[in-house]
Coordinates of C-alpha atoms in Angstrom, one line a residue:
X1 CA 33.3 18.8 31.2
X2 CA 30.3 20.6 32.7
X3 CA 28.2 19.4 29.7
X4 CA 29.3 15.8 30.4
X5 CA 28.4 16.1 34.1
X6 CA 25.0 17.6 33.2
X7 CA 24.4 14.8 30.7
X8 CA 25.3 12.1 33.3
X9 CA 23.1 13.8 35.9
X10 CA 20.1 14.0 33.6
X11 CA 20.6 10.4 32.6
X12 CA 20.7 9.3 36.3
X13 CA 17.5 11.3 37.0
X14 CA 15.8 9.7 33.9
X15 CA 16.7 6.2 35.0
X16 CA 15.6 6.9 38.6
X17 CA 12.3 8.3 37.4
X18 CA 11.8 5.4 35.1
X19 CA 12.5 2.7 37.7
X20 CA 10.5 4.5 40.4
X21 CA 7.4 4.9 38.2
X22 CA 7.4 1.4 36.8
X23 CA 8.5 -0.4 40.0
X24 CA 10.7 -2.8 38.1
X25 CA 14.5 -3.2 38.0
X26 CA 16.3 -3.8 34.8
X27 CA 16.8 -7.5 35.4
X28 CA 13.2 -8.2 36.4
X29 CA 11.2 -9.9 33.7
X30 CA 8.0 -11.5 34.8
X31 CA 7.0 -14.9 33.5
X32 CA 4.1 -13.3 31.7
X33 CA 6.5 -11.0 29.8
X34 CA 8.9 -13.7 29.1
X35 CA 6.2 -15.9 27.7
X36 CA 4.6 -13.2 25.5
X37 CA 5.5 -12.9 21.8
X38 CA 8.1 -10.3 21.9
X39 CA 7.7 -9.3 18.2
X40 CA 5.8 -6.0 17.9
X41 CA 2.7 -6.3 15.7
X42 CA 3.6 -3.1 13.8
X43 CA 7.2 -3.8 12.8
X44 CA 10.5 -4.3 14.5
X45 CA 11.8 -2.3 17.5
X46 CA 15.0 -0.4 17.6
X47 CA 18.0 -2.7 18.0
X48 CA 20.7 -0.4 16.6
X49 CA 21.4 3.2 15.9
X50 CA 23.3 4.6 13.0
X51 CA 24.9 1.2 12.4
X52 CA 26.0 0.7 16.0
X53 CA 24.7 -2.6 17.5
X54 CA 25.1 -4.4 20.8
X55 CA 28.0 -6.8 20.8
X56 CA 30.1 -4.8 18.3
X57 CA 33.8 -4.3 19.2
X58 CA 35.1 -0.8 20.0
X59 CA 37.1 -0.8 16.8
X60 CA 34.0 -1.7 14.8
X61 CA 32.1 1.2 16.4
X62 CA 34.9 3.7 15.5
X63 CA 34.9 2.4 11.9
X64 CA 31.2 3.1 11.7
X65 CA 30.8 6.3 13.8
X66 CA 34.3 7.8 13.5
X67 CA 36.3 9.4 16.2
X68 CA 34.5 10.0 19.5
X69 CA 34.2 13.5 20.9
X70 CA 35.1 12.1 24.3
X71 CA 36.3 8.8 25.5
X72 CA 37.0 6.8 28.7
X73 CA 38.1 3.2 29.3
X74 CA 34.4 2.1 29.3
X75 CA 32.6 4.6 27.0
X76 CA 32.8 6.8 23.9
X77 CA 30.7 9.9 23.3
X78 CA 29.7 10.9 19.8
X79 CA 28.2 14.2 18.8
X80 CA 25.2 13.9 16.5
X81 CA 23.1 16.6 15.0
X82 CA 23.0 19.9 16.9
X83 CA 23.2 19.2 20.7
X84 CA 22.1 15.5 20.3
X85 CA 24.6 13.0 21.6
X86 CA 25.2 9.2 21.6
X87 CA 27.1 7.4 24.3
X88 CA 28.4 3.9 23.8
X89 CA 29.2 1.8 26.9
X90 CA 31.5 -1.1 26.7
X91 CA 32.1 -4.3 28.6
X92 CA 35.3 -6.1 27.7
X93 CA 35.6 -3.7 24.7
X94 CA 32.2 -4.9 23.3
X95 CA 29.1 -2.7 23.1
X96 CA 27.0 -3.3 26.2
X97 CA 24.7 -0.3 25.9
X98 CA 23.8 2.5 23.5
X99 CA 22.4 5.7 24.9
X100 CA 21.1 8.5 22.7
X101 CA 20.1 11.9 24.0
X102 CA 18.0 14.1 21.7
X103 CA 17.5 17.8 22.5
X104 CA 15.7 18.7 19.3
X105 CA 12.3 17.0 19.1
X106 CA 12.4 16.9 15.2
X107 CA 15.3 14.4 15.4
X108 CA 13.5 12.0 17.7
X109 CA 12.3 8.7 16.0
X110 CA 8.7 7.7 16.3
X111 CA 8.0 5.9 19.5
X112 CA 6.7 2.8 17.7
X113 CA 10.0 2.6 15.8
X114 CA 11.8 2.5 19.1
X115 CA 9.6 0.3 21.4
X116 CA 7.0 -1.1 19.1
X117 CA 3.7 -1.8 20.9
X118 CA 5.1 -1.3 24.4
X119 CA 2.8 0.5 26.8
X120 CA 3.6 4.2 27.2
X121 CA 3.5 5.3 30.8
X122 CA 3.0 8.9 32.0
X123 CA 4.5 10.2 35.2
X124 CA 3.1 12.9 37.5
X125 CA 5.7 15.3 36.2
X126 CA 4.3 15.0 32.7
X127 CA 7.2 12.9 31.4
X128 CA 6.4 9.7 29.5
X129 CA 8.4 6.5 29.0
X130 CA 8.1 3.0 27.6
X131 CA 10.3 -0.1 27.7
X132 CA 10.3 -3.2 25.5
X133 CA 12.1 -6.4 26.6
X134 CA 13.3 -8.7 23.8
X135 CA 13.9 -11.8 26.0
X136 CA 14.6 -14.1 23.0
X137 CA 17.3 -11.7 21.7
X138 CA 18.6 -10.8 25.2
X139 CA 18.2 -7.0 25.1
X140 CA 15.8 -4.3 26.0
X141 CA 15.1 -0.8 24.7
X142 CA 13.6 2.1 26.4
X143 CA 12.5 5.7 25.6
X144 CA 11.9 8.6 28.0
X145 CA 10.8 12.1 27.2
X146 CA 10.2 15.1 29.4
X147 CA 6.9 17.0 29.5
X148 CA 7.7 19.5 26.8
X149 CA 9.6 17.2 24.6
X150 CA 12.8 19.2 24.8
X151 CA 14.8 16.1 26.1
X152 CA 14.3 12.5 24.9
X153 CA 16.5 9.6 25.9
X154 CA 16.7 6.2 24.2
X155 CA 18.7 3.3 25.7
X156 CA 19.4 0.0 24.0
X157 CA 21.0 -2.5 26.4
X158 CA 21.6 -6.1 27.6

């Protein structure tokens, strides 16, 4: 229970830091961004993780990922390698968001594989983050990492 509260608290802090340093809200997409070609020049960006995709049903997620380590009416938590964790958020029993928390830097995918050519921003605290909006496909993906790389969070959401 304490681990779940700590995880949720860390996630809230990461989101607040991200939004405060970029000055944009999730729903804000400027005309410039909306009109740009959203396909990264160096390959595709992350749109799924371990076979879990936005829009899947809860039953499909469990077929792919197995039994969750913890579950609520609106989310399932899955343990990954070591301390790493994946939380799937549902809306009407369909995947609305995928959040992955990495605590071992060797398990973190390359940034380009996550957000493609998105600009990487650095905060005063030393953390870095990037976000890519795929307007044509109606989703976004972000990655945040603390200064020493001991915590990395990836979010794929609509």
